[in-house]
XYZ file of N, CA and C in Angstrom:
786
model
N 172.626 7.807 68.018
C 171.451 7.637 68.868
C 171.853 7.306 70.291
N 172.901 6.470 70.457
C 173.341 6.112 71.802
C 173.828 7.340 72.570
N 174.513 8.242 71.832
C 174.997 9.457 72.486
C 173.828 10.293 72.978
N 172.800 10.423 72.127
C 171.628 11.204 72.510
C 170.954 10.617 73.731
N 170.767 9.292 73.749
C 170.147 8.643 74.888
C 170.982 8.837 76.146
N 172.300 8.774 75.993
C 173.177 8.960 77.144
C 173.042 10.356 77.723
N 172.994 11.363 76.832
C 172.858 12.732 77.290
C 171.515 12.957 77.957
N 170.465 12.372 77.363
C 169.147 12.507 77.958
C 169.104 11.860 79.325
N 169.716 10.664 79.436
C 169.735 9.972 80.711
C 170.489 10.765 81.759
N 171.635 11.308 81.376
C 172.422 12.112 82.308
C 171.653 13.342 82.747
N 170.968 13.974 81.804
C 170.186 15.151 82.142
C 169.076 14.800 83.123
N 168.421 13.677 82.898
C 167.352 13.226 83.787
C 167.895 12.972 85.188
N 169.026 12.280 85.269
C 169.619 11.981 86.566
C 170.114 13.253 87.260
N 170.648 14.182 86.481
C 171.115 15.442 87.064
C 169.958 16.228 87.651
N 168.849 16.296 86.904
C 167.673 16.997 87.419
C 167.160 16.326 88.683
N 167.156 14.996 88.678
C 166.679 14.261 89.850
C 167.576 14.510 91.056
N 168.893 14.552 90.818
C 169.828 14.814 91.908
C 169.644 16.223 92.461
N 169.432 17.193 91.571
C 169.202 18.569 92.019
C 167.945 18.661 92.884
N 166.903 17.956 92.469
C 165.658 17.971 93.242
C 165.847 17.290 94.592
N 166.624 16.207 94.608
C 166.913 15.527 95.871
C 167.680 16.453 96.815
N 168.659 17.177 96.280
C 169.418 18.118 97.103
C 168.516 19.213 97.661
N 167.595 19.706 96.824
C 166.697 20.768 97.281
C 165.804 20.276 98.411
N 165.234 19.081 98.236
C 164.349 18.540 99.271
C 165.125 18.222 100.544
N 166.336 17.719 100.382
C 167.156 17.405 101.553
C 167.510 18.673 102.325
N 167.779 19.758 101.589
C 168.104 21.027 102.232
C 166.924 21.551 103.035
N 165.719 21.404 102.473
C 164.518 21.843 103.191
C 164.367 21.079 104.500
N 164.584 19.752 104.429
C 164.451 18.927 105.631
C 165.567 19.217 106.633
N 166.799 19.330 106.146
C 167.949 19.518 107.031
C 167.885 20.860 107.759
N 167.432 21.891 107.051
C 167.379 23.230 107.637
C 166.046 23.548 108.301
N 165.173 22.537 108.381
C 163.864 22.704 109.025
C 163.079 23.862 108.412
N 163.159 23.993 107.072
C 162.486 25.104 106.415
C 160.973 25.003 106.525
N 160.447 23.788 106.660
C 159.005 23.634 106.811
C 158.515 24.263 108.113
N 159.416 24.387 109.088
C 159.067 24.975 110.383
C 159.502 26.436 110.457
N 160.742 26.700 110.053
C 161.317 28.037 110.186
C 161.022 28.938 108.996
N 160.618 28.353 107.881
C 160.477 29.128 106.663
C 161.715 28.996 105.797
N 161.629 29.350 104.520
C 162.766 29.179 103.609
C 163.936 30.075 103.982
N 165.149 29.594 103.682
C 166.363 30.349 103.993
C 166.608 31.507 103.037
N 166.004 31.460 101.867
C 166.234 32.518 100.899
C 165.283 32.390 99.728
N 165.432 33.248 98.718
C 164.563 33.200 97.543
C 164.698 31.881 96.792
N 163.662 31.551 96.016
C 163.725 30.359 95.174
C 163.728 30.783 93.708
N 164.809 30.539 92.978
C 164.820 30.844 91.542
C 163.787 29.988 90.809
N 163.051 30.618 89.906
C 162.094 29.883 89.089
C 162.598 29.726 87.656
N 163.026 30.829 87.042
C 163.543 30.721 85.673
C 164.489 31.886 85.414
N 165.602 31.575 84.761
C 166.588 32.587 84.391
C 166.805 32.554 82.883
N 166.808 33.731 82.280
C 166.985 33.860 80.831
C 168.445 34.198 80.537
N 169.349 33.387 81.090
C 170.771 33.736 81.056
C 171.558 33.072 79.944
N 170.930 32.235 79.126
C 171.634 31.685 77.970
C 170.637 31.427 76.849
N 171.171 31.220 75.661
C 170.313 31.100 74.478
C 169.399 29.888 74.546
N 169.859 28.815 75.184
C 169.032 27.613 75.275
C 167.807 27.849 76.150
N 167.990 28.537 77.268
C 166.861 28.839 78.150
C 165.820 29.693 77.439
N 166.274 30.631 76.627
C 165.355 31.488 75.882
C 164.687 30.712 74.758
N 165.458 29.893 74.060
C 164.919 29.118 72.941
C 163.854 28.126 73.400
N 163.973 27.622 74.619
C 163.016 26.638 75.116
C 161.656 27.241 75.462
N 161.585 28.555 75.600
C 160.321 29.191 75.962
C 159.301 29.070 74.832
N 158.032 29.119 75.203
C 156.930 28.998 74.249
C 156.472 30.395 73.853
N 156.532 30.691 72.558
C 156.176 32.002 72.026
C 154.825 31.923 71.332
N 153.976 32.931 71.552
C 152.626 32.920 70.989
C 152.251 34.307 70.480
N 151.377 34.332 69.479
C 150.750 35.574 69.031
C 149.527 35.203 68.202
N 148.782 36.221 67.774
C 147.558 35.931 67.031
C 147.826 35.419 65.616
N 149.088 35.340 65.201
C 149.349 34.764 63.880
C 148.992 33.277 63.839
N 148.813 32.675 65.027
C 148.371 31.277 65.078
C 146.946 31.119 64.567
N 146.153 32.201 64.604
C 144.772 32.144 64.113
C 144.593 33.012 62.876
N 145.692 33.377 62.232
C 145.621 34.160 61.013
C 145.805 35.646 61.200
N 146.102 36.098 62.432
C 146.322 37.515 62.680
C 147.660 37.990 62.148
N 147.898 39.283 62.287
C 149.102 39.890 61.715
C 150.100 40.371 62.761
N 149.837 40.122 64.037
C 150.804 40.499 65.071
C 152.041 39.617 64.963
N 153.181 40.186 65.299
C 154.443 39.456 65.247
C 155.130 39.524 66.610
N 155.714 38.407 67.029
C 156.425 38.391 68.310
C 157.710 37.596 68.175
N 158.728 38.034 68.906
C 160.034 37.381 68.902
C 160.566 37.364 70.332
N 161.371 36.365 70.619
C 162.033 36.266 71.918
C 163.498 35.939 71.652
N 164.368 36.904 71.898
C 165.787 36.773 71.581
C 166.630 36.800 72.850
N 167.735 36.064 72.802
C 168.700 36.126 73.899
C 169.703 37.230 73.612
N 169.936 38.088 74.610
C 170.822 39.237 74.448
C 171.978 39.135 75.434
N 173.195 39.291 74.918
C 174.373 39.425 75.772
C 174.734 40.899 75.853
N 174.724 41.441 77.055
C 175.016 42.856 77.247
C 176.481 43.039 77.601
N 177.186 43.970 76.942
C 178.597 44.208 77.295
C 178.703 44.715 78.721
N 179.780 44.372 79.421
C 179.931 44.806 80.818
C 179.994 46.318 80.939
N 179.355 46.830 81.986
C 179.346 48.266 82.251
C 180.529 48.641 83.130
N 181.281 49.649 82.717
C 182.490 50.038 83.457
C 182.341 51.388 84.137
N 181.142 51.996 84.040
C 180.940 53.303 84.656
C 180.694 53.155 86.147
N 180.671 54.289 86.823
C 180.473 54.281 88.280
C 179.096 53.787 88.654
N 178.148 53.855 87.721
C 176.775 53.444 88.015
C 176.532 51.978 87.724
N 177.597 51.205 87.498
C 177.432 49.810 87.117
C 176.788 48.982 88.210
N 176.878 49.433 89.470
C 176.255 48.695 90.566
C 174.834 49.156 90.839
N 174.332 50.103 90.076
C 172.980 50.603 90.272
C 171.959 49.520 89.968
N 170.797 49.627 90.648
C 169.735 48.649 90.408
C 169.164 48.762 89.009
N 169.408 49.889 88.325
C 168.900 50.062 86.971
C 169.916 49.677 85.905
N 171.096 49.212 86.305
C 172.110 48.825 85.327
C 171.710 47.525 84.645
N 172.046 47.351 83.369
C 171.620 46.155 82.639
C 172.342 44.907 83.112
N 171.658 43.764 83.104
C 172.321 42.497 83.434
C 173.213 42.053 82.288
N 174.045 41.074 82.551
C 174.985 40.609 81.531
C 174.290 39.844 80.410
N 173.159 39.219 80.703
C 172.394 38.514 79.670
C 170.934 38.480 80.078
N 170.066 38.483 79.062
C 168.629 38.529 79.326
C 167.872 38.171 78.051
N 166.551 38.108 78.151
C 165.702 37.849 76.991
C 165.003 39.138 76.575
N 164.853 39.306 75.270
C 164.160 40.478 74.721
C 162.906 40.005 73.989
N 161.758 40.336 74.553
C 160.460 40.008 73.969
C 160.000 41.231 73.181
N 159.887 41.087 71.870
C 159.586 42.255 71.048
C 158.812 41.843 69.806
N 158.292 42.844 69.113
C 157.521 42.593 67.902
C 156.583 43.754 67.638
N 155.445 43.453 67.023
C 154.456 44.486 66.721
C 153.053 43.907 66.854
N 152.146 44.740 67.326
C 150.752 44.342 67.508
C 149.919 44.894 66.358
N 149.074 44.045 65.806
C 148.130 44.445 64.764
C 146.752 43.910 65.124
N 145.739 44.736 64.949
C 144.363 44.306 65.219
C 143.618 43.939 63.940
N 144.341 43.845 62.830
C 143.704 43.477 61.565
C 143.154 42.058 61.644
N 141.945 41.868 61.152
C 141.316 40.554 61.157
C 141.668 39.802 59.880
N 141.867 38.496 59.969
C 142.173 37.717 58.761
C 140.974 37.690 57.816
N 141.223 37.978 56.560
C 140.124 38.049 55.591
C 139.556 36.686 55.242
N 140.320 35.627 55.469
C 139.869 34.291 55.093
C 139.318 33.490 56.276
N 139.196 34.127 57.445
C 138.642 33.444 58.622
C 137.594 34.348 59.263
N 136.383 34.240 58.773
C 135.322 35.146 59.188
C 134.901 34.936 60.637
N 135.192 33.774 61.192
C 134.797 33.514 62.580
C 135.707 34.220 63.591
N 136.866 34.658 63.140
C 137.790 35.354 64.031
C 137.339 36.803 64.184
N 136.985 37.189 65.407
C 136.466 38.529 65.674
C 137.429 39.407 66.470
N 138.524 38.837 66.935
C 139.420 39.615 67.794
C 140.863 39.142 67.619
N 141.747 40.073 67.374
C 143.182 39.791 67.293
C 143.923 40.877 68.078
N 145.247 40.833 68.018
C 146.029 41.876 68.671
C 146.641 41.460 69.985
N 147.334 40.326 69.993
C 147.977 39.891 71.235
C 149.270 39.149 70.929
N 150.130 39.099 71.928
C 151.391 38.358 71.847
C 151.784 37.970 73.267
N 152.474 36.848 73.401
C 152.839 36.367 74.736
C 153.963 35.347 74.634
N 154.573 35.071 75.769
C 155.505 33.953 75.880
C 155.386 33.386 77.288
N 155.852 32.164 77.453
C 155.870 31.543 78.781
C 157.075 30.619 78.900
N 157.388 30.262 80.115
C 158.475 29.316 80.347
C 158.059 27.938 79.855
N 159.003 27.078 79.519
C 158.657 25.752 78.983
C 158.059 24.852 80.052
N 157.381 23.807 79.588
C 156.899 22.791 80.514
C 158.097 22.172 81.227
N 157.976 21.997 82.520
C 159.094 21.469 83.291
C 159.262 19.974 83.049
N 160.498 19.560 82.925
C 160.804 18.162 82.633
C 160.742 17.316 83.898
N 160.378 16.036 83.782
C 160.196 15.181 84.965
C 161.520 14.769 85.597
N 161.426 14.302 86.827
C 162.560 13.743 87.558
C 162.134 12.396 88.131
N 163.005 11.780 88.911
C 162.652 10.530 89.582
C 161.502 10.715 90.562
N 161.252 11.968 90.939
C 160.170 12.261 91.876
C 158.845 12.513 91.164
N 158.838 12.394 89.834
C 157.613 12.589 89.075
C 157.637 13.884 88.287
N 156.453 14.363 87.924
C 156.323 15.576 87.132
C 156.786 16.779 87.941
N 157.587 17.626 87.328
C 158.163 18.761 88.044
C 157.209 19.950 88.044
N 157.036 20.541 89.202
C 156.297 21.792 89.367
C 157.027 22.616 90.419
N 156.659 23.883 90.521
C 157.237 24.757 91.542
C 156.312 24.833 92.747
N 156.843 24.583 93.909
C 156.105 24.769 95.154
C 156.505 26.121 95.732
N 155.627 27.113 95.551
C 155.946 28.460 96.025
C 155.155 28.796 97.287
N 154.601 27.794 97.934
C 153.744 28.009 99.097
C 154.431 28.792 100.219
N 155.747 28.616 100.454
C 156.382 29.357 101.553
C 156.656 30.827 101.240
N 156.322 31.293 100.034
C 156.739 32.626 99.608
C 155.549 33.564 99.427
N 155.811 34.851 99.610
C 154.773 35.876 99.504
C 154.726 36.483 98.111
N 155.887 36.704 97.507
C 155.973 37.475 96.272
C 156.493 36.652 95.096
N 156.004 37.016 93.915
C 156.669 36.679 92.661
C 157.466 37.910 92.258
N 158.739 37.737 91.953
C 159.610 38.848 91.566
C 160.067 38.663 90.127
N 160.106 39.759 89.377
C 160.563 39.749 87.991
C 161.542 40.897 87.792
N 162.665 40.604 87.185
C 163.653 41.627 86.841
C 163.437 41.986 85.385
N 162.938 43.213 85.123
C 162.502 43.573 83.777
C 162.931 44.987 83.392
N 162.827 45.252 82.090
C 162.874 46.612 81.550
C 161.719 46.726 80.573
N 160.761 47.585 80.885
C 159.524 47.669 80.112
C 159.502 48.917 79.246
N 158.704 48.864 78.194
C 158.466 50.050 77.378
C 157.240 50.823 77.859
N 156.625 50.368 78.953
C 155.488 51.079 79.522
C 154.136 50.615 79.041
N 154.094 49.617 78.179
C 152.804 49.120 77.707
C 152.168 48.212 78.755
N 150.905 47.832 78.504
C 150.099 47.116 79.507
C 150.305 45.609 79.403
N 151.366 45.128 80.017
C 151.656 43.695 80.017
C 150.975 43.015 81.200
N 150.745 41.713 81.022
C 150.226 40.877 82.090
C 151.231 39.782 82.418
N 151.283 39.418 83.686
C 152.014 38.226 84.106
C 151.011 37.083 84.185
N 151.324 35.978 83.545
C 150.439 34.818 83.487
C 151.069 33.648 84.231
N 150.328 33.080 85.160
C 150.795 31.927 85.925
C 149.869 30.750 85.642
N 150.458 29.647 85.245
C 149.700 28.426 84.949
C 150.012 27.391 86.019
N 148.967 26.716 86.505
C 149.146 25.693 87.530
C 148.582 24.364 87.045
N 148.891 23.316 87.785
C 148.340 21.993 87.489
C 146.951 21.896 88.103
N 146.016 22.675 87.569
C 144.667 22.733 88.103
C 143.701 21.848 87.348
N 142.420 21.949 87.739
C 141.376 21.133 87.115
C 141.126 21.591 85.687
N 141.078 22.918 85.473
C 140.837 23.478 84.147
C 142.174 23.838 83.498
N 142.601 23.103 82.492
C 143.910 23.373 81.885
C 143.994 24.719 81.176
N 142.837 25.319 80.825
C 142.851 26.608 80.133
C 142.803 27.789 81.098
N 142.729 27.525 82.390
C 142.744 28.608 83.376
C 144.134 29.219 83.490
N 144.164 30.531 83.671
C 145.387 31.249 84.011
C 145.115 32.112 85.233
N 146.144 32.370 86.006
C 146.074 33.387 87.044
C 146.903 34.566 86.551
N 146.262 35.747 86.504
C 146.887 36.894 85.854
C 146.985 38.096 86.791
N 147.955 38.949 86.497
C 148.116 40.218 87.210
C 148.842 41.181 86.286
N 148.452 42.459 86.332
C 149.143 43.461 85.528
C 150.591 43.580 85.973
N 151.454 43.781 85.015
C 152.877 44.013 85.277
C 153.085 45.525 85.334
N 152.993 46.077 86.535
C 153.084 47.524 86.702
C 154.547 47.952 86.800
N 155.074 48.462 85.701
C 156.448 48.978 85.685
C 156.440 50.427 86.161
N 157.318 50.742 87.090
C 157.379 52.093 87.644
C 158.414 52.962 86.949
N 159.366 52.328 86.257
C 160.427 53.080 85.583
C 160.610 52.553 84.159
N 159.654 52.814 83.271
C 159.805 52.346 81.892
C 161.117 52.824 81.285
N 161.761 51.921 80.562
C 163.040 52.244 79.946
C 164.236 51.959 80.825
N 163.999 51.566 82.092
C 165.087 51.242 83.008
C 164.863 49.851 83.600
N 165.947 49.226 83.987
C 165.843 47.935 84.656
C 165.311 48.132 86.070
N 164.392 47.273 86.460
C 163.798 47.345 87.788
C 163.288 45.973 88.206
N 163.057 45.816 89.499
C 162.470 44.594 90.036
C 161.013 44.864 90.372
N 160.125 44.102 89.761
C 158.687 44.235 90.004
C 158.239 43.083 90.892
N 157.448 43.409 91.902
C 156.985 42.423 92.873
C 155.472 42.309 92.830
N 154.993 41.079 92.826
C 153.554 40.823 92.831
C 153.266 39.789 93.907
N 152.300 40.071 94.755
C 151.914 39.095 95.762
C 151.196 37.923 95.092
N 151.586 36.724 95.451
C 150.951 35.549 94.857
C 149.445 35.563 95.089
N 149.016 36.062 96.230
C 147.589 36.066 96.556
C 146.798 37.097 95.764
N 147.487 37.995 95.052
C 146.794 39.037 94.293
C 146.473 38.628 92.857
N 146.939 37.465 92.433
C 146.626 37.019 91.074
C 145.140 36.686 90.953
N 144.595 36.937 89.770
C 143.173 36.729 89.500
C 143.004 35.574 88.525
N 142.094 34.682 88.845
C 141.832 33.532 87.976
C 141.024 33.969 86.761
N 141.518 33.598 85.564
C 140.847 33.943 84.309
C 140.768 32.720 83.405
N 139.908 32.846 82.405
C 139.801 31.814 81.389
C 139.540 32.502 80.063
N 140.456 32.331 79.117
C 140.387 32.997 77.814
C 140.246 34.514 77.966
N 140.954 35.077 78.948
C 141.010 36.522 79.092
C 139.937 37.143 79.952
N 138.963 36.363 80.429
C 137.894 36.891 81.266
C 138.012 36.347 82.684
N 137.718 37.215 83.649
C 137.696 36.793 85.043
C 136.536 35.831 85.251
N 136.796 34.727 85.926
C 135.768 33.703 86.116
C 135.440 33.563 87.600
N 134.231 33.094 87.845
C 133.779 32.812 89.201
C 133.441 31.329 89.310
N 133.652 30.741 90.474
C 134.183 31.380 91.680
C 135.689 31.567 91.571
N 136.181 32.629 92.210
C 137.616 32.859 92.272
C 138.264 31.850 93.216
N 139.383 31.319 92.816
C 140.133 30.396 93.668
C 141.589 30.847 93.702
N 142.243 30.607 94.814
C 143.651 30.959 94.926
C 144.500 30.051 94.045
N 145.666 30.552 93.703
C 146.628 29.744 92.961
C 146.942 28.472 93.739
N 147.039 27.363 93.018
C 147.519 26.130 93.642
C 149.012 26.306 93.894
N 149.337 26.805 95.056
C 150.684 27.284 95.336
C 151.737 26.181 95.304
N 151.311 24.957 95.467
C 152.264 23.844 95.432
C 152.367 23.202 94.050
N 151.622 23.762 93.070
C 151.576 23.133 91.744
C 151.729 24.160 90.623
N 152.635 25.113 90.766
C 152.857 26.112 89.721
C 153.690 25.493 88.602
N 153.182 25.585 87.381
C 153.822 24.912 86.246
C 154.652 25.859 85.377
N 154.088 27.018 85.026
C 154.793 27.952 84.144
C 154.504 29.389 84.569
N 155.392 30.284 84.141
C 155.206 31.724 84.317
C 155.467 32.383 82.970
N 154.647 33.356 82.615
C 154.829 34.021 81.333
C 154.384 35.467 81.373
N 154.561 36.139 80.247
C 154.169 37.539 80.094
C 153.407 37.676 78.793
N 152.303 38.422 78.824
C 151.504 38.636 77.632
C 151.166 40.102 77.443
N 150.893 40.472 76.204
C 150.477 41.832 75.855
C 149.148 41.735 75.122
N 148.095 42.266 75.741
C 146.750 42.157 75.168
C 146.046 43.505 75.125
N 146.796 44.623 75.144
C 146.145 45.934 75.167
C 145.545 46.316 73.817
N 145.884 45.573 72.760
C 145.342 45.780 71.418
C 145.657 47.184 70.890
N 146.772 47.735 71.318
C 147.257 49.008 70.784
C 148.255 48.689 69.682
N 147.947 49.093 68.470
C 148.799 48.743 67.346
C 150.165 49.434 67.449
N 151.186 48.703 66.996
C 152.520 49.270 66.992
C 153.536 48.366 67.650
N 154.796 48.802 67.687
C 155.879 47.968 68.226
C 155.817 47.860 69.746
N 156.416 46.799 70.259
C 156.534 46.624 71.707
C 157.882 45.989 72.015
N 158.323 46.180 73.253
C 159.582 45.574 73.697
C 159.590 45.462 75.218
N 159.838 44.264 75.689
C 159.996 44.012 77.121
C 161.214 43.119 77.303
N 162.143 43.548 78.136
C 163.323 42.736 78.442
C 163.158 42.122 79.826
N 163.595 40.881 79.973
C 163.437 40.180 81.242
C 164.682 39.348 81.526
N 165.173 39.442 82.757
C 166.378 38.708 83.140
C 166.043 37.407 83.858
N 165.126 37.458 84.838
C 164.819 36.268 85.625
C 163.527 36.466 86.389
N 162.977 35.358 86.894
C 161.814 35.383 87.772
C 162.109 34.477 88.963
N 161.610 34.869 90.137
C 161.880 34.072 91.331
C 160.795 34.331 92.376
N 160.728 33.455 93.368
C 159.812 33.607 94.498
C 160.609 34.076 95.703
N 160.032 34.994 96.469
C 160.799 35.579 97.566
C 159.891 36.052 98.692
N 160.476 36.175 99.868
C 159.810 36.790 101.016
C 160.452 38.104 101.421
N 161.648 38.358 100.942
C 162.382 39.561 101.299
C 162.800 40.294 100.034
N 161.848 40.946 99.399
C 162.164 41.628 98.143
C 163.095 42.804 98.371
N 163.963 43.087 97.397
C 164.902 44.199 97.540
C 164.242 45.557 97.444
N 163.106 45.637 96.772
C 162.436 46.919 96.582
C 160.950 46.734 96.844
N 160.426 47.388 97.871
C 159.001 47.336 98.169
C 158.526 48.749 98.454
N 157.473 49.183 97.774
C 156.916 50.502 98.047
C 156.193 50.497 99.388
N 156.209 51.639 100.063
C 155.518 51.743 101.339
C 154.010 51.681 101.168
N 153.532 52.136 100.020
C 152.088 52.116 99.788
C 151.821 51.675 98.371
N 150.799 50.881 98.207
C 150.402 50.420 96.894
C 149.176 51.211 96.451
N 149.197 51.687 95.226
C 148.097 52.467 94.695
C 147.174 51.558 93.905
N 145.883 51.639 94.207
C 144.913 50.822 93.488
C 144.837 51.294 92.047
N 144.957 50.369 91.112
C 144.966 50.717 89.708
C 144.060 49.778 88.933
N 143.577 50.277 87.812
C 142.829 49.404 86.924
C 143.778 48.404 86.312
N 143.406 47.135 86.371
C 144.299 46.108 85.883
C 144.113 45.742 84.436
N 143.004 46.164 83.821
C 142.772 45.818 82.428
C 141.934 44.583 82.237
N 141.823 43.736 83.262
C 140.982 42.554 83.171
C 139.536 42.932 83.421
N 138.618 42.183 82.802
C 137.195 42.419 82.978
C 136.479 41.111 83.263
N 135.369 41.218 83.990
C 134.486 40.071 84.129
C 133.679 39.946 82.847
N 132.939 38.850 82.730
C 132.119 38.662 81.533
C 130.990 39.690 81.447
N 130.709 40.381 82.568
C 129.705 41.443 82.567
C 130.307 42.793 82.197
N 131.618 42.831 81.986
C 132.282 44.058 81.573
C 132.832 44.897 82.703
N 132.747 44.400 83.939
C 133.260 45.144 85.089
C 134.774 45.034 85.157
N 135.454 46.176 85.319
C 136.912 46.164 85.395
C 137.371 45.661 86.757
N 138.483 44.943 86.746
C 139.067 44.414 87.970
C 140.152 45.367 88.441
N 140.134 45.670 89.740
C 141.164 46.526 90.329
C 141.990 45.725 91.315
N 143.277 46.140 91.450
C 144.139 45.549 92.462
C 144.421 46.593 93.534
């Protein structure tokens, strides 16, 4: 028990020291005036512990038949000439996979809808400065390094807001299914939802109080799915930005049934 307490204490102090260094760097480099010096890492799926700590969800929690898994994958090093390509696989990442079923549980008549799966980053652990959250206020984009199968995934952002069941959501539009790519989403483009429906009044993300980031699949199309993800971060200078954004149906609806477009 003493060893466990010692490790926990060291971990707490290490996290606190890291946060102190981050805040000191912001002050020393006048980032509040000049803007951040570079991207801010939010979560990396680079080892089994980071993947294991994530929260996995599916409709099997309410008796549904969908299955979801989140595995840590070590990729062998690439030795071909294309190893430096933006589509080359990372050395380690998380694989979110499983199968979607819309079958309703026979023993729970109140359940009228199934067919979803999701995961999110773990709750952030506290430091000497209090409860940990991400302050992404200085940044324009959320960036995700992914390889998608082309299905209709959503990015879910949870904040320390008034309504704990609120999410801010945006479609994860993959442009090269089957290949590794960096997807960029403007923080201001996220839509506030509650239990899957767009709610009014719309409010912007509490940019200084971001708690978790996750990915969900709610298209209710039966069959297997697979999404690989390496990391997520906040940035102002994304490596890949399209010159024009095409307005697309996002899949979200208001309670009146109106589709939301981005």
